[in-house]
XYZ file of C-alpha atoms in Angstrom:
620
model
C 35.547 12.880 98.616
C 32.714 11.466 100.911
C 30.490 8.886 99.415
C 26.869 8.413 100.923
C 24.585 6.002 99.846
C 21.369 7.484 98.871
C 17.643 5.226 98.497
C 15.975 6.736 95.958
C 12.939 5.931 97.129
C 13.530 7.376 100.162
C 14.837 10.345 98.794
C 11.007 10.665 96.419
C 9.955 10.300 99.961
C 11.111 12.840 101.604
C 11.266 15.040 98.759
C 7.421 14.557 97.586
C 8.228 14.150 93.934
C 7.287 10.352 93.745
C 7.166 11.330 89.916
C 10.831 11.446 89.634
C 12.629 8.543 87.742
C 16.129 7.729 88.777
C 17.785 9.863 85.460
C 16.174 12.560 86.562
C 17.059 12.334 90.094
C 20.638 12.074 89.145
C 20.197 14.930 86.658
C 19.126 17.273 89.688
C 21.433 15.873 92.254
C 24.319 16.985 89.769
C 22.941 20.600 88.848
C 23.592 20.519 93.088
C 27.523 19.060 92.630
C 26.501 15.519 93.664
C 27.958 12.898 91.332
C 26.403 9.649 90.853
C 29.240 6.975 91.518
C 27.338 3.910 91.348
C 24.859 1.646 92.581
C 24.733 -0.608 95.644
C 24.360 -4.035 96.401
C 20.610 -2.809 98.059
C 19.671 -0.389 94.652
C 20.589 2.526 96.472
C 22.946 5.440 95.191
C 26.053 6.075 95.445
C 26.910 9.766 95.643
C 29.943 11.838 95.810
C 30.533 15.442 97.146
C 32.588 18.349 97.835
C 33.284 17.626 102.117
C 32.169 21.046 103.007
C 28.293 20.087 102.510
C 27.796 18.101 105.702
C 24.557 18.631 105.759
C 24.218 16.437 102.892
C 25.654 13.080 104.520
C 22.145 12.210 104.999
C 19.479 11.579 102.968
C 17.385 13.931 104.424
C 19.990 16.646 103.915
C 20.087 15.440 100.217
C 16.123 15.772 99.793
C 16.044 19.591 102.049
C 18.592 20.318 98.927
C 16.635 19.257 96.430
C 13.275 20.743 97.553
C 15.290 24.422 97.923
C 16.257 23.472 94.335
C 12.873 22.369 93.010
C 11.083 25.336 94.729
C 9.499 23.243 97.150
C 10.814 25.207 99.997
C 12.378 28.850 100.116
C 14.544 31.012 102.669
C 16.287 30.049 106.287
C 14.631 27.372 107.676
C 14.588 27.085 111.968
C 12.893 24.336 113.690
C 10.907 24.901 116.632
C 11.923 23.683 119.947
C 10.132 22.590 123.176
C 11.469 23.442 126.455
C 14.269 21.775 128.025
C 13.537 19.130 130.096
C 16.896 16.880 131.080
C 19.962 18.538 131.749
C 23.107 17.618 131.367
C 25.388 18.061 134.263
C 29.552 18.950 133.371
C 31.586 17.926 136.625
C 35.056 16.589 136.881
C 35.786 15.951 133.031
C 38.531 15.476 131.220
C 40.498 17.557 130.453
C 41.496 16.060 127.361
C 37.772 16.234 125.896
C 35.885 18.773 128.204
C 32.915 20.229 126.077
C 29.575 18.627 125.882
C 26.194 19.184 124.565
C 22.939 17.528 123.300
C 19.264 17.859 122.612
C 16.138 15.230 122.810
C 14.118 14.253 119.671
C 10.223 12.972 119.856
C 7.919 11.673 118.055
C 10.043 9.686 115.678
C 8.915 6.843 113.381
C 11.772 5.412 113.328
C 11.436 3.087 110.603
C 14.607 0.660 108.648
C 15.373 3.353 106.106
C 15.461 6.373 109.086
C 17.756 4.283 111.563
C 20.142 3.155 108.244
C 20.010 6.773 107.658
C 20.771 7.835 111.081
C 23.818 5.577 111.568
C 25.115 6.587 108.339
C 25.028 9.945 109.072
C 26.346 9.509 112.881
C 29.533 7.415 111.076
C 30.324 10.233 108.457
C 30.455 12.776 111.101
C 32.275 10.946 112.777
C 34.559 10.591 110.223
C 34.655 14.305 108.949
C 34.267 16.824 111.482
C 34.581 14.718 114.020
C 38.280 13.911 112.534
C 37.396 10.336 113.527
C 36.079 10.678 116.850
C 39.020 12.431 117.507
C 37.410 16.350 117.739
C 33.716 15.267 118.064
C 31.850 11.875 118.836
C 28.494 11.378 118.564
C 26.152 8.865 120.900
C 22.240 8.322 120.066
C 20.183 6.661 123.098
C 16.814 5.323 123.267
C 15.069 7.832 125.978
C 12.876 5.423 127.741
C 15.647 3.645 128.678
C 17.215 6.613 130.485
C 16.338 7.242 134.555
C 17.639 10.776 135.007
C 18.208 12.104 138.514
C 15.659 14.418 140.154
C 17.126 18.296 140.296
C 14.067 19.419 142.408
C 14.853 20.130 145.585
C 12.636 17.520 148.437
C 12.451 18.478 152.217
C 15.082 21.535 151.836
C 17.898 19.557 150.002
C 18.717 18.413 146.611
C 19.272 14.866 144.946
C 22.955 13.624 144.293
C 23.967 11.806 141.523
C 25.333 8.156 142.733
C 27.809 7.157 140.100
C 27.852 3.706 141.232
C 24.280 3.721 139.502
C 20.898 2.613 141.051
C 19.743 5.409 142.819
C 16.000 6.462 142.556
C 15.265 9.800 141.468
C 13.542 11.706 144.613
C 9.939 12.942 144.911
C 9.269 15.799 143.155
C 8.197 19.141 145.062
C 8.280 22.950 143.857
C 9.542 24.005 140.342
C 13.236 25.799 140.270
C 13.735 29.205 139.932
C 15.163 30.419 136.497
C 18.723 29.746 135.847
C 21.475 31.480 133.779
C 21.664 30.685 130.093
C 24.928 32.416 128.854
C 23.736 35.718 129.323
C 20.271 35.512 129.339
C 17.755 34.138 131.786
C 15.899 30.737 131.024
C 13.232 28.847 132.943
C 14.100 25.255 133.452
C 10.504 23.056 132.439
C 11.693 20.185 133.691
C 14.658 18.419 135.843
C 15.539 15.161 134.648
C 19.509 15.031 134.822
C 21.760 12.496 133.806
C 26.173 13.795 134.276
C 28.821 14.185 132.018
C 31.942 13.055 134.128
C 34.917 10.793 134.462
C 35.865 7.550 135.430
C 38.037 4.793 136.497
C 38.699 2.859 134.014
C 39.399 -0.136 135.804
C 36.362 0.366 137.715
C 33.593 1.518 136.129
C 31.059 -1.324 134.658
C 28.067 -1.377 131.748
C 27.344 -3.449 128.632
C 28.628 -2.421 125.985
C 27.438 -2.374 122.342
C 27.432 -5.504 120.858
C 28.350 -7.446 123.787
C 26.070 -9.434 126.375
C 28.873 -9.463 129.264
C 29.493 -6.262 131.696
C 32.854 -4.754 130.917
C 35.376 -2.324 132.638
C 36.377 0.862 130.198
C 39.504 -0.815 130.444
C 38.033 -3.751 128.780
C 36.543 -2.474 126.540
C 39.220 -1.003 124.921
C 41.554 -4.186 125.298
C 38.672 -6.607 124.129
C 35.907 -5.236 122.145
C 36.567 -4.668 118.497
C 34.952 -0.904 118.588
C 37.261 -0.399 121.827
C 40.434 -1.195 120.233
C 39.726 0.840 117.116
C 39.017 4.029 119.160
C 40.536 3.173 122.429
C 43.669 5.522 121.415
C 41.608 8.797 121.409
C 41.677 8.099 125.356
C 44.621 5.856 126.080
C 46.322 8.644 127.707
C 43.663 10.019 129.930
C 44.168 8.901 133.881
C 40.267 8.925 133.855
C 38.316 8.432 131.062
C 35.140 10.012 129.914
C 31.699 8.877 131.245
C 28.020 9.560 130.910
C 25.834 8.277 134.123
C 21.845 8.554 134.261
C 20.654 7.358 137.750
C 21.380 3.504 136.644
C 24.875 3.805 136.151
C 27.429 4.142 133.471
C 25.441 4.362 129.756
C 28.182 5.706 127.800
C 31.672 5.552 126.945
C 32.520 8.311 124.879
C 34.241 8.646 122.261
C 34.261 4.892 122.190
C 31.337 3.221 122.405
C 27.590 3.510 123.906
C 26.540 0.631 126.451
C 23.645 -1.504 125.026
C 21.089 -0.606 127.786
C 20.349 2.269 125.668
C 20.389 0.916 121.996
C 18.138 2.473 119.559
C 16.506 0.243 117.475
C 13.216 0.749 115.238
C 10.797 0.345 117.947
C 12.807 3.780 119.417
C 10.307 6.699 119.480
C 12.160 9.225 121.701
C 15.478 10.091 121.581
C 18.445 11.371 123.373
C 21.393 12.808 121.523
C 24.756 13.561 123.342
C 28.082 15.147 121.860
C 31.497 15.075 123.293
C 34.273 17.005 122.137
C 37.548 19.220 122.357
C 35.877 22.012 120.710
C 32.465 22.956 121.733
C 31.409 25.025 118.420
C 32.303 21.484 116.555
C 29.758 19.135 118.664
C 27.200 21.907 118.213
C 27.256 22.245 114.508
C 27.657 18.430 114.456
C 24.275 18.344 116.753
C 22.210 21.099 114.713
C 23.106 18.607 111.504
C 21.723 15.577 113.365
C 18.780 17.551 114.486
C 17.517 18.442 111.067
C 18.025 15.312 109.561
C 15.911 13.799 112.940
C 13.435 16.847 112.290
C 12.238 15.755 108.731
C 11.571 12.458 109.688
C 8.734 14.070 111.580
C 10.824 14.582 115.031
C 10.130 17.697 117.312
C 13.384 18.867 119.399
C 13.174 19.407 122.527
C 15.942 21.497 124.193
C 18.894 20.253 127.129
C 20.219 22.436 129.732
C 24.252 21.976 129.715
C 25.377 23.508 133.302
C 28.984 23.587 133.536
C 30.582 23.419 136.953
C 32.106 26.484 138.584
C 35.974 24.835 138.095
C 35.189 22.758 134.846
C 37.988 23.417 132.345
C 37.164 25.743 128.992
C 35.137 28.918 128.694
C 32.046 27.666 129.794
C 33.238 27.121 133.443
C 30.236 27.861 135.326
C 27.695 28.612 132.714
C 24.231 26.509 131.732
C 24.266 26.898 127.476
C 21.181 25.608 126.349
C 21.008 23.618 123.255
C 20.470 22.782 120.196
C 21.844 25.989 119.125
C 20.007 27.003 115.979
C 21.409 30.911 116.019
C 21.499 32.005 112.539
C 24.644 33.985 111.766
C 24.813 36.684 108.864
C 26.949 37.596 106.088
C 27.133 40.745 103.903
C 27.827 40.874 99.953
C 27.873 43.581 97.687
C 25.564 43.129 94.560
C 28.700 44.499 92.518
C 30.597 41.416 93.824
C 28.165 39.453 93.186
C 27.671 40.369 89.556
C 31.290 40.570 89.206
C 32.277 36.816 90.273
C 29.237 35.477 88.085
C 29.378 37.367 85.061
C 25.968 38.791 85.289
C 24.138 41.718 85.859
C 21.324 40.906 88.265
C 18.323 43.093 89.395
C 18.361 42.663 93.655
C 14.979 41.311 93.736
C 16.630 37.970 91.588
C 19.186 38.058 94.173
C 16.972 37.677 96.866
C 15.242 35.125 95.145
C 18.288 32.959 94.199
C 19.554 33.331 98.153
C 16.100 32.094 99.490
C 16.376 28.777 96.926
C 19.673 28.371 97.875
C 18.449 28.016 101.750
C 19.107 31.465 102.667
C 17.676 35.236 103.428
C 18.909 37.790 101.946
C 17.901 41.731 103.048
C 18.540 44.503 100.881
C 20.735 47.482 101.822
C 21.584 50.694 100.701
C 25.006 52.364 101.210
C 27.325 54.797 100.395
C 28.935 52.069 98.569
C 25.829 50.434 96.483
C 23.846 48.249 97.076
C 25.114 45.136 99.551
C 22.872 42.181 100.647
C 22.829 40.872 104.676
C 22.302 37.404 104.104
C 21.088 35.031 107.093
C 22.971 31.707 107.564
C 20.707 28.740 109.035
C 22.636 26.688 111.750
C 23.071 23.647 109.788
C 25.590 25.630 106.882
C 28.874 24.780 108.781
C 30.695 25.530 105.125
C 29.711 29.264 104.425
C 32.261 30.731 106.335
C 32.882 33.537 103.777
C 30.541 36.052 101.835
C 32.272 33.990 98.335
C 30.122 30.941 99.884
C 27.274 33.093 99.692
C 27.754 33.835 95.972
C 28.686 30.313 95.389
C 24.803 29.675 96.575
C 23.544 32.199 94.457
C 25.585 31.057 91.363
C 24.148 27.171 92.195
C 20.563 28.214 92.237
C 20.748 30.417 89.427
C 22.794 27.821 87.530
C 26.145 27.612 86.380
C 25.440 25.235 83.392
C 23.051 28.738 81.700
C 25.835 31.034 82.441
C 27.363 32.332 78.660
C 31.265 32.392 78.775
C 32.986 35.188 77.754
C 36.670 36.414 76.605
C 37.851 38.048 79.561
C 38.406 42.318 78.537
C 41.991 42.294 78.094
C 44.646 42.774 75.358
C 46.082 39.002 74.927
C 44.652 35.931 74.634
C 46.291 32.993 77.080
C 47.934 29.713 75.692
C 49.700 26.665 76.858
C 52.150 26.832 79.439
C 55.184 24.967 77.803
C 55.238 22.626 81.264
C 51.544 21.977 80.470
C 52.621 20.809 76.834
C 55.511 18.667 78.279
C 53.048 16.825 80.826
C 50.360 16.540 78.396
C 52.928 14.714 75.956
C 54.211 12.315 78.703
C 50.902 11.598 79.823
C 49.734 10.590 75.938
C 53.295 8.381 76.153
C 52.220 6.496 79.060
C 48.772 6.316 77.984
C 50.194 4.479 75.136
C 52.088 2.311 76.991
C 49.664 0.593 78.274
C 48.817 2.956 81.994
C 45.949 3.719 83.432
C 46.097 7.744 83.885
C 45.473 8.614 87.084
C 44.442 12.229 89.160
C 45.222 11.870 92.774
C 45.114 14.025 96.261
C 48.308 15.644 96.516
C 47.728 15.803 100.343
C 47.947 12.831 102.240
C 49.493 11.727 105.665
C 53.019 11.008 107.390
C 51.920 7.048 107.575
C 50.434 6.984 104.136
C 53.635 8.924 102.514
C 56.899 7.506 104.271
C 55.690 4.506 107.430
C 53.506 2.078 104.913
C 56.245 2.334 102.343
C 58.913 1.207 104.528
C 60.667 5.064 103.616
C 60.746 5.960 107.036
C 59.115 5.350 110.147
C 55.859 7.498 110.733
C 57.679 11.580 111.665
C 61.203 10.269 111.285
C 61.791 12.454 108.354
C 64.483 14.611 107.471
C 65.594 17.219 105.260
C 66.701 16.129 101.506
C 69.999 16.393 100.340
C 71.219 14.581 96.846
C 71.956 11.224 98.750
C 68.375 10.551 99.901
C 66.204 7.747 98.510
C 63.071 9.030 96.155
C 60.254 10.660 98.336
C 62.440 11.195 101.586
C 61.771 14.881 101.976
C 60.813 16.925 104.669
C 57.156 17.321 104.104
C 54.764 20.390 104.117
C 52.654 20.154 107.079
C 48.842 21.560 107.133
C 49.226 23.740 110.757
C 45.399 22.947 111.089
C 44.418 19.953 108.756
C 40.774 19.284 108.650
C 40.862 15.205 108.517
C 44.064 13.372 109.976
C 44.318 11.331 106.755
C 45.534 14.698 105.158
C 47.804 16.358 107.239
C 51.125 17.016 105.189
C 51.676 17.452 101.014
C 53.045 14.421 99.692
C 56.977 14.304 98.755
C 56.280 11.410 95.751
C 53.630 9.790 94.175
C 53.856 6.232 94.363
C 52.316 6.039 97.579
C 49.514 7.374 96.019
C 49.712 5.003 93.182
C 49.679 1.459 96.267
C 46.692 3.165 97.357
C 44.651 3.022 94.454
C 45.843 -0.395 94.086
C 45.236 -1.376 97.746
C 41.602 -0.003 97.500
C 41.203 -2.411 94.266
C 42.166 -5.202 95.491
C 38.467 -6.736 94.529
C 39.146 -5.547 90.360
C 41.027 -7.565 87.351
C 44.603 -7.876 87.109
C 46.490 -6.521 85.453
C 46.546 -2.989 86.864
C 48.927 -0.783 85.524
C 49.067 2.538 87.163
C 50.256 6.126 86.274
C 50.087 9.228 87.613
C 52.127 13.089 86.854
C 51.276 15.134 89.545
C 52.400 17.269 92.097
C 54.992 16.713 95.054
C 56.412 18.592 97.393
C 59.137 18.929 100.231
C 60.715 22.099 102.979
C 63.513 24.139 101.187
C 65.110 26.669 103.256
C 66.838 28.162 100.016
C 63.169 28.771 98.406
C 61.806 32.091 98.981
C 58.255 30.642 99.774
C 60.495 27.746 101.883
C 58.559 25.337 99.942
C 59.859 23.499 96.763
C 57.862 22.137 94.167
C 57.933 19.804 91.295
C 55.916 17.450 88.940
C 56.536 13.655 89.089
C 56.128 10.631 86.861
C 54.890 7.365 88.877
C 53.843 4.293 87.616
C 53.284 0.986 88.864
C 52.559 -2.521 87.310
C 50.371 -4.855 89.486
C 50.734 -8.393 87.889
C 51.195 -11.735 88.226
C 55.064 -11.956 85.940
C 55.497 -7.884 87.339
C 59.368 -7.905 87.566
C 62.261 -4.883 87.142
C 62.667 -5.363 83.489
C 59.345 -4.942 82.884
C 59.629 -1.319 85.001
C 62.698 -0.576 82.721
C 61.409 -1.781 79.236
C 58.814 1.048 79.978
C 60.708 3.332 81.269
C 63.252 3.186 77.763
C 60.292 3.820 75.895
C 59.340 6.944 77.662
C 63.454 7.977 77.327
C 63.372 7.217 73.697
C 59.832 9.269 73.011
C 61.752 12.364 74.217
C 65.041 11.725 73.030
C 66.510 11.153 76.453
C 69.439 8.646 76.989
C 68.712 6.207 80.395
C 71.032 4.990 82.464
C 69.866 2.649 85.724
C 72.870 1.985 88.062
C 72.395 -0.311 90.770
C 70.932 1.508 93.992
C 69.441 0.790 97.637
C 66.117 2.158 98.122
C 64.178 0.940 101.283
C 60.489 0.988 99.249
C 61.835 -1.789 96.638
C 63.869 -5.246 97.227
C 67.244 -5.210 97.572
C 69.311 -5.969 94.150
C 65.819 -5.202 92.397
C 66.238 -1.426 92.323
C 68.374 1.357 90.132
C 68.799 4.760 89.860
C 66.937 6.893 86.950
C 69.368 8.450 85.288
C 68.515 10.616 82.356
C 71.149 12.559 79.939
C 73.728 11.807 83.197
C 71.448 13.514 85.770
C 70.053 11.234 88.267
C 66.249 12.181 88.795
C 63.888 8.807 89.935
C 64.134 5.091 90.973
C 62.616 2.339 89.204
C 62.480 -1.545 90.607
C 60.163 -4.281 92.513
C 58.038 -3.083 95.627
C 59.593 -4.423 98.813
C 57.459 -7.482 100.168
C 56.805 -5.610 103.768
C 55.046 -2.743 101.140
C 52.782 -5.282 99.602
C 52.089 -7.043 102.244
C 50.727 -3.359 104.410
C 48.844 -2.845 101.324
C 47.541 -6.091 101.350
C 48.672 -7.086 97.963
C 48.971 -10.577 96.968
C 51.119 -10.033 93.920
C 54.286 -8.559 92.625
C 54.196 -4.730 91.791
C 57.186 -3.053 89.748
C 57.435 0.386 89.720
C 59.037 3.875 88.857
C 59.131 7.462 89.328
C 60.963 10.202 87.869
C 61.128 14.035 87.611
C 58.699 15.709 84.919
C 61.084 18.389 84.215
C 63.751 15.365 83.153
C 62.038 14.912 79.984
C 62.686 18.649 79.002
């Protein structure tokens, strides 16, 4: 789940209720399903969330929730927007990352708290949506510090762009006519340009970030730290992206912004630019930075995006002009509505629940009942069904006041005898000492097979009754949202040197368990998927050797009357001679021994970890 750090003062701030103590702030940021995790070194707070709110990585998104929640503020909420006055000329792009957009904020007070905010919320992007840079990158530039080349035409002819940089924008003379936006026509106000291009990487100069020497794109990526942790999202490109004002080169996308153009606190104005392989991704990713930019007292100002005639995409040839803040609509049927929440509502409480959720909802009559159009703002890159809607409406009329009720039917439900068997292990290995644990059951190729020395990162096969714990063929997710959760893990223990990698900074010992789902590809399965639960555990410790594993592991036998058996095996996760087979009642099912070294080591442990896991359905 996403974590942002939060200043509460900021957040009184912005929201204007300076009478709120901290309880009560955390009291109202969890009727919203944000979960205080903590504090910070700085006495700010640490918040957790479901990912599809991305407007809340901010604080500002967190306080526009929280005024829609006190009453503060009601309905769809659309900022204005001045005229465009840069543009952003598309011309020989990659084709790797060929969409592009952007918008200019003024009037900005950018103070310590706002820029902390701004970075924060440029880095989670980044991080979600974005898919690390990968789908969407975002770059922030001080606009006083851009020279944008002169569209106008002077003495019958128009300016060029020199991408060498240096070039002085030309006189200005008569205004330009009115261009194509989409399908509409648009006036251009003004004709500052700066291009969205390619370059040669070997030949192509700025200062980067964080850096007082000029450097090649090339050396970037070989040299500076932010290069070589992005430099992969381009490796393969023959030319690599590039943004040129009339200077030269100012940014490096998805990589890294040159230094000319560093915003800092003194920054007033503001130029935001988006790169992508998706141009409905940079766009929502832009309205979300806009908004956040807006509260702090920011106007927007709109940027022409003319494609060329032969750029690659949709957009070939066409001048979008953005922000985007089109609202989009959704219909619900009050009878749905009352049906999913349990209540009977009159429609003038629905409309009043939708516009303190952030939302307008109109009232229609049909042949069907009653249904509601409700209007999206541009910011809501989650409601993507009309169930979202009534999750909104459930939120602001509260869940916690909702009655519960026995459902109208003729049995009553009970426990599922698995649920009885996995409740009774977990108690076991609660009382052997573990630390219960609730993990993702997604995670990635690297994370599930490469870092525990399984398999090397795709190399994976199908499983027969010879192959080592956790080698499976894994469910892929055909369109995963983040890369670090792109297939459904095959075991748990991975999951378990996670948790222990991440808490590397807490008191040994830390012993680890977790019964949870994994899965694998099974042709013979109607669904071609099979599933099981799994017993992992892990001891992190100073004296953590096999027998430890085992003593633990005949304990859990003996609770449920199982006989154990632990042959000798080879398993490439755990050392040599240090590993057996789990064998329970003659049926082997697990693997229990000492992590390999090359394991710790990529999970930067320092210590010895002994492990096992086993098949739930064993202890039957």
């Amino acid at each position: 789940m996403p974590v942002v750090d939060v200043d509460p003062e900021e957040l009184r701030y912005l929201t204007g209720h300076d009478e709120k103590e901290d309880d009560e702030l955390k009291s109202d940021l969890f009727n919203l399903g944000l979960e205080f995790e903590g504090w910070t070194e700085d006495d700010e707070f640490q918040l957790e969330f479901a990912p599809d709110r991305l407007d809340r990585l901010s604080v500002e998104g967190v306080a526009r929730s929280l005024r829609y929640h006190y009453g503060d503020d009601r309905g769809v909420y659309v900022p204005n927007t001045n005229g465009a006055e840069w543009t952003i000329e598309v011309e020989d792009q990659p084709e790797g990352r060929p969409y592009v957009t952007g918008a200019v904020v003024r009037g900005l007070d950018m103070s310590e708290g706002a820029l902390e905010s701004l970075i924060q919320l440029q880095e989670k992007l980044h991080a979600t949506m974005g898919r690390k840079r990968a789908k969407g990158a975002i770059g922030v530039h001080d606009l006083t510090m851009l020279k944008g080349t002169d569209l106008r035409p002077t003495d019958g002819e128009s300016s060029g762009l020199d991408l060498s940089g240096g070039q002085d924008p030309t006189e200005a003379s008569e205004e330009p006519q009115d261009e194509m936006v989409g399908d509409a026509a648009v006036e251009p106000v003004g004709a500052n340009a700066i291009t969205y291009t390619s370059a040669d990487p070997d030949e192509a100069t700025f200062v980067p970030l964080e850096s007082d020497a000029e450097m090649t794109p090339s050396e970037v990526i070989a040299n500076h730290d932010t290069g070589q942790a992005y430099g992969d999202l381009v490796a393969d490109f023959d030319r690599v992206p590039a943004i040129y004002d009339a200077i030269g080169l100012f940014s490096f996308p998805p990589v890294i912004n040159g230094r000319r153009t560093e915003v800092s606190e003194d920054s007033r104005d503001l130029f935001i630019e988006l790169t992508g392989t998706d141009q409905w991704t940079i766009d929502h990713m832009c309205n979300i930075v806009c908004y956040a930019l807006e509260a702090r007292g920011g106007t927007i100002e709109r940027v022409n995006v003319e494609y060329a005639d032969d750029a690659p995409g949709e957009y070939a040839g066409r001048t979008l002009e953005r922000p985007d803040f089109e609202t989009r609509t959704k219909t619900v049927s009050k009878a749905r509505i009352e049906s999913l929440l349990g209540v009977e509502l009159e429609p003038e409480q629905i409309i009043d629940y939708a516009e303190r959720a952030g939302l307008d909802a109109t009232r229609v009559v049909t042949d069907d009942g009653v249904e509601f159009e409700v209007e999206i703002p541009p910011y809501r890159v989650d409601v993507i069904h009309p169930l979202d809607v009534v999750d909104d409406i459930g939120r602001a009329l509260g869940f916690n006041s909702l009655e519960p009720t026995y459902p109208d039917v003729s049995t009553v439900g009970g426990r599922h005898d698995r649920s009885v068997l996995e409740d009774a292990a977990r108690d076991t290995l609660v009382g052997l000492g573990f630390e219960d644990l609730l993990n993702f059951h997604m995670t990635n190729e690297a994370e599930n097979f490469g870092r525990m020395g399984l398999a090397p990162e795709g190399a994976t096969e199908p499983a027969t009754d010879d192959s080592p714990v956790g080698l499976a063929e894994p469910v892929t997710i055909q369109e995963p949202y983040s890369e670090d959760y792109t297939i459904l893990r095959t075991w748990a223990l991975p999951s378990l040197m996670m948790v222990l990698e991440n808490n590397t900074h807490r008191r040994y010992p830390q012993d680890l368990a977790e019964i949870g789902l994994a899965a694998g590809l099974d042709e013979s399965q109607n669904t071609g998927v099979t599933e099981h639960r799994t017993v992992a555990a892990a001891l992190a410790r100073t004296d953590a050797s096999y027998e430890d594993a085992k003593a633990r592991l005949q304990a859990i036998a003996e609770a449920f009357g199982k006989d154990l058996e632990t042959p000798a095996t080879a398993h490439p996760t755990f050392i040599d001679g240090r590993a057996a087979d789990v064998v329970l009642d003659g049926e082997t099912v697990g693997v229990v021994g000492e992590i390999h070294p090359n394991v710790l080591v990529e999970h930067d442990l320092e210590l010895p970890v002994a492990a096992f896991e086993f098949r739930l359905d064993a202890l039957e």
